Amino acid sequence: MEYLDHEKVLALLPDRKEEAHKGNFGRVLLLCGSLGYTGAPALAARGALRTGAGLIYLGVPEKIYAIEAVKLDEPMVFPLPCKAGMLSEEALPEILERLGTMDVCLMGPGLGQSPGVEAVVRAVVRSFRGPLVLDADGINVMAPHKNELCGRAGPLVLTPHPGEFRRLGGDPEDRQKSAEAMAGELGAVVLLKGHRTLITDGNRTYCNTTGNPGMAT
């Protein structure tokens, strides 16, 4: 296992040419949030911004669109059809159309769980061929359908906390071995959150040595 620190992570990031513009640094689609969970979409969008993504699109249930639009300046927020404050299946046509122009997709933070959310998440897992990051309720929705994650067309990154990891069949008490086994089984990169976050593709494993207890909020 290799240990990561601030300097090693910085060394992984490519240099940017002085004449570069936002179109050079990727298009990200974020599908996040629900009524009562408006912090997660904003934090995810700010995270994408801070990592250097060039064009960030945040799709949220229309019930919380105004809140997210006020919170965020640079990410482009757009409303999607919802039911009971969560994404509905009627959002799928617009989501799938937008996915055709995206380089990467993050799905899950604050989404909640409902039949509509499940329909959206499973359709994106099946349809999108680019790198897909599943977090939070994206993981929870797919846990009963874990077989659908195997062998998907594009790279898959799962970012569970210990509870979500357990729902996927992992053993939080044997973090490294279990995370590596899950990554190998699903053909994914697994980022298992916690003190000393682990990142593994089943063959290589990294341990994040940064962070502090103040992040547990």
Short mmCIF file of C-alpha atoms in Angstrom, two decimals:
data_model
loop_
_atom_site.label_atom_id
_atom_site.label_comp_id
_atom_site.label_asym_id
_atom_site.label_seq_id
_atom_site.Cartn_x
_atom_site.Cartn_y
_atom_site.Cartn_z
CA MET A 1 0.00 0.00 0.00
CA GLU A 2 1.28 3.44 -0.94
CA TYR A 3 0.66 6.41 1.33
CA LEU A 4 -0.55 9.68 -0.17
CA ASP A 5 0.21 13.14 1.14
CA HIS A 6 -0.42 16.64 -0.18
CA GLU A 7 2.74 16.75 -2.29
CA LYS A 8 2.13 13.37 -3.94
CA VAL A 9 -1.40 14.34 -4.91
CA LEU A 10 -0.22 17.64 -6.39
CA ALA A 11 2.34 15.74 -8.46
CA LEU A 12 -0.47 13.74 -10.09
CA LEU A 13 -2.22 16.83 -11.43
CA PRO A 14 -1.16 17.96 -14.93
CA ASP A 15 0.26 21.41 -15.57
CA ARG A 16 -2.00 23.86 -17.39
CA LYS A 17 -0.86 25.73 -20.45
CA GLU A 18 -1.01 29.49 -20.16
CA GLU A 19 -3.20 29.80 -23.26
CA ALA A 20 -5.74 27.23 -21.99
CA HIS A 21 -9.46 27.97 -21.67
CA LYS A 22 -12.35 26.30 -19.86
CA GLY A 23 -13.13 24.06 -22.80
CA ASN A 24 -9.80 22.31 -22.29
CA PHE A 25 -10.61 20.98 -18.85
CA GLY A 26 -13.64 18.77 -19.20
CA ARG A 27 -17.40 18.86 -18.87
CA VAL A 28 -18.84 17.47 -15.64
CA LEU A 29 -22.46 16.57 -14.97
CA LEU A 30 -23.55 16.40 -11.33
CA LEU A 31 -26.90 14.86 -10.40
CA CYS A 32 -27.49 15.67 -6.75
CA GLY A 33 -29.87 16.94 -4.12
CA SER A 34 -33.47 16.73 -2.97
CA LEU A 35 -35.87 18.77 -0.89
CA GLY A 36 -34.22 19.18 2.52
CA TYR A 37 -30.77 18.19 1.22
CA THR A 38 -29.52 21.31 -0.51
CA GLY A 39 -26.00 21.42 0.91
CA ALA A 40 -24.73 18.29 -0.84
CA PRO A 41 -25.25 19.60 -4.41
CA ALA A 42 -23.48 22.88 -3.64
CA LEU A 43 -20.55 21.13 -1.94
CA ALA A 44 -20.19 18.69 -4.83
CA ALA A 45 -20.24 21.51 -7.40
CA ARG A 46 -17.67 23.52 -5.43
CA GLY A 47 -15.52 20.41 -5.17
CA ALA A 48 -15.60 19.95 -8.95
CA LEU A 49 -14.70 23.61 -9.34
CA ARG A 50 -11.76 23.39 -6.96
CA THR A 51 -10.34 20.33 -8.71
CA GLY A 52 -10.21 22.36 -11.93
CA ALA A 53 -13.11 21.13 -14.06
CA GLY A 54 -13.73 23.52 -16.92
CA LEU A 55 -17.53 23.32 -17.33
CA ILE A 56 -19.71 22.14 -14.45
CA TYR A 57 -23.41 21.38 -14.90
CA LEU A 58 -25.51 20.68 -11.81
CA GLY A 59 -28.89 19.02 -12.32
CA VAL A 60 -31.21 19.24 -9.29
CA PRO A 61 -34.91 18.66 -8.59
CA GLU A 62 -36.85 21.75 -9.67
CA LYS A 63 -38.08 22.21 -6.08
CA ILE A 64 -34.56 23.21 -4.98
CA TYR A 65 -33.36 24.87 -8.19
CA ALA A 66 -33.69 28.43 -6.84
CA ILE A 67 -31.71 27.57 -3.71
CA GLU A 68 -28.81 26.07 -5.66
CA ALA A 69 -28.80 28.86 -8.24
CA VAL A 70 -28.38 31.41 -5.45
CA LYS A 71 -25.64 29.41 -3.72
CA LEU A 72 -23.46 28.88 -6.80
CA ASP A 73 -21.83 31.38 -9.14
CA GLU A 74 -19.70 29.45 -11.63
CA PRO A 75 -21.35 26.00 -11.90
CA MET A 76 -24.35 26.00 -14.24
CA VAL A 77 -27.44 24.86 -12.35
CA PHE A 78 -30.52 23.55 -14.15
CA PRO A 79 -33.88 22.21 -12.87
CA LEU A 80 -35.15 18.70 -13.47
CA PRO A 81 -38.64 17.20 -13.05
CA CYS A 82 -39.25 15.88 -9.57
CA LYS A 83 -41.83 14.21 -7.39
CA ALA A 84 -42.04 14.76 -3.61
CA GLY A 85 -38.87 16.85 -3.90
CA MET A 86 -36.77 14.07 -5.48
CA LEU A 87 -35.82 13.39 -9.09
CA SER A 88 -38.56 11.65 -11.05
CA GLU A 89 -38.35 9.33 -14.02
CA GLU A 90 -39.57 12.23 -16.19
CA ALA A 91 -36.10 13.76 -15.76
CA LEU A 92 -34.47 10.98 -17.75
CA PRO A 93 -34.83 12.36 -21.32
CA GLU A 94 -33.01 15.58 -20.46
CA ILE A 95 -30.39 13.79 -18.36
CA LEU A 96 -29.60 11.28 -21.10
CA GLU A 97 -29.41 14.03 -23.72
CA ARG A 98 -26.95 16.01 -21.60
CA LEU A 99 -24.85 12.93 -20.85
CA GLY A 100 -24.04 12.68 -24.54
CA THR A 101 -21.86 15.80 -24.29
CA MET A 102 -20.27 15.10 -20.90
CA ASP A 103 -16.81 13.76 -20.03
CA VAL A 104 -17.65 12.57 -16.52
CA CYS A 105 -20.69 12.22 -14.27
CA LEU A 106 -21.14 12.28 -10.49
CA MET A 107 -24.41 10.99 -9.11
CA GLY A 108 -25.75 10.53 -5.62
CA PRO A 109 -25.08 13.23 -2.99
CA GLY A 110 -28.34 14.17 -1.32
CA LEU A 111 -30.54 12.44 -3.94
CA GLY A 112 -32.70 10.56 -1.47
CA GLN A 113 -34.36 7.25 -2.32
CA SER A 114 -37.57 6.85 -4.31
CA PRO A 115 -38.77 4.92 -7.39
CA GLY A 116 -37.93 7.95 -9.54
CA VAL A 117 -34.41 8.26 -8.16
CA GLU A 118 -33.86 4.54 -8.66
CA ALA A 119 -35.02 4.76 -12.29
CA VAL A 120 -32.67 7.68 -12.97
CA VAL A 121 -29.63 6.12 -11.30
CA ARG A 122 -30.02 2.73 -12.94
CA ALA A 123 -30.55 4.30 -16.37
CA VAL A 124 -27.41 6.43 -16.06
CA VAL A 125 -25.38 3.39 -14.93
CA ARG A 126 -26.56 1.52 -18.03
CA SER A 127 -26.32 4.34 -20.54
CA PHE A 128 -23.33 6.53 -19.75
CA ARG A 129 -20.04 5.31 -21.21
CA GLY A 130 -17.75 7.84 -19.57
CA PRO A 131 -16.26 7.80 -16.07
CA LEU A 132 -19.05 7.59 -13.49
CA VAL A 133 -18.69 8.42 -9.79
CA LEU A 134 -21.37 6.96 -7.51
CA ASP A 135 -21.67 8.41 -4.02
CA ALA A 136 -24.15 8.35 -1.15
CA ASP A 137 -27.69 7.57 -2.39
CA GLY A 138 -26.30 6.59 -5.78
CA ILE A 139 -24.63 3.71 -3.96
CA ASN A 140 -27.64 2.98 -1.76
CA VAL A 141 -29.95 2.73 -4.78
CA MET A 142 -27.59 0.36 -6.59
CA ALA A 143 -26.75 -1.87 -3.62
CA PRO A 144 -29.66 -4.28 -4.34
CA HIS A 145 -28.68 -4.26 -8.04
CA LYS A 146 -24.92 -4.65 -7.61
CA ASN A 147 -24.70 -7.00 -10.58
CA GLU A 148 -25.61 -4.07 -12.86
CA LEU A 149 -22.35 -2.34 -11.88
CA CYS A 150 -20.18 -5.19 -13.18
CA GLY A 151 -18.60 -4.71 -16.56
CA ARG A 152 -20.19 -1.35 -17.38
CA ALA A 153 -18.85 0.32 -20.50
CA GLY A 154 -16.94 3.15 -18.76
CA PRO A 155 -14.80 3.49 -15.64
CA LEU A 156 -16.65 3.33 -12.34
CA VAL A 157 -15.67 4.97 -9.04
CA LEU A 158 -17.52 4.12 -5.81
CA THR A 159 -17.04 6.37 -2.77
CA PRO A 160 -18.80 4.65 0.16
CA HIS A 161 -18.61 5.46 3.84
CA PRO A 162 -18.53 2.34 6.08
CA GLY A 163 -22.33 1.97 6.18
CA GLU A 164 -22.68 2.19 2.40
CA PHE A 165 -19.71 -0.13 2.04
CA ARG A 166 -21.51 -2.72 4.17
CA ARG A 167 -24.65 -2.40 2.03
CA LEU A 168 -22.54 -3.24 -1.02
CA GLY A 169 -21.35 -6.41 0.72
CA GLY A 170 -18.07 -5.09 2.11
CA ASP A 171 -16.61 -5.66 5.56
CA PRO A 172 -15.71 -2.34 7.24
CA GLU A 173 -13.71 -4.24 9.87
CA ASP A 174 -11.28 -5.59 7.25
CA ARG A 175 -11.00 -2.42 5.22
CA GLN A 176 -8.10 -3.01 2.87
CA LYS A 177 -8.73 -6.65 1.98
CA SER A 178 -12.47 -6.13 1.57
CA ALA A 179 -12.12 -2.94 -0.50
CA GLU A 180 -9.61 -4.62 -2.81
CA ALA A 181 -11.94 -7.62 -3.22
CA MET A 182 -14.90 -5.37 -4.03
CA ALA A 183 -12.90 -3.38 -6.56
CA GLY A 184 -11.82 -6.58 -8.29
CA GLU A 185 -15.34 -8.02 -8.27
CA LEU A 186 -17.01 -4.91 -9.71
CA GLY A 187 -14.18 -3.73 -11.97
CA ALA A 188 -14.28 -0.39 -10.15
CA VAL A 189 -12.14 1.98 -8.17
CA VAL A 190 -13.33 1.90 -4.56
CA LEU A 191 -12.67 4.89 -2.33
CA LEU A 192 -13.53 3.77 1.21
CA LYS A 193 -13.99 6.83 3.39
CA GLY A 194 -12.85 7.12 6.97
CA HIS A 195 -9.72 7.74 8.98
CA ARG A 196 -6.99 6.90 6.47
CA THR A 197 -9.28 6.76 3.41
CA LEU A 198 -8.39 3.88 1.09
CA ILE A 199 -8.40 4.10 -2.71
CA THR A 200 -7.99 0.86 -4.66
CA ASP A 201 -8.65 -0.71 -8.05
CA GLY A 202 -8.03 -4.18 -6.64
CA ASN A 203 -4.39 -4.22 -7.74
CA ARG A 204 -2.99 -0.94 -6.43
CA THR A 205 -4.01 0.53 -3.11
CA TYR A 206 -3.38 4.01 -1.77
CA CYS A 207 -3.96 5.38 1.71
CA ASN A 208 -4.79 9.07 2.20
CA THR A 209 -2.88 10.40 5.20
CA THR A 210 -4.44 13.88 5.13
CA GLY A 211 -7.60 15.07 6.89
CA ASN A 212 -8.58 15.60 10.50
CA PRO A 213 -11.49 14.92 12.90
CA GLY A 214 -12.95 18.32 12.08
CA MET A 215 -14.11 16.88 8.76
CA ALA A 216 -16.56 14.60 10.62
CA THR A 217 -19.46 17.07 10.47
#
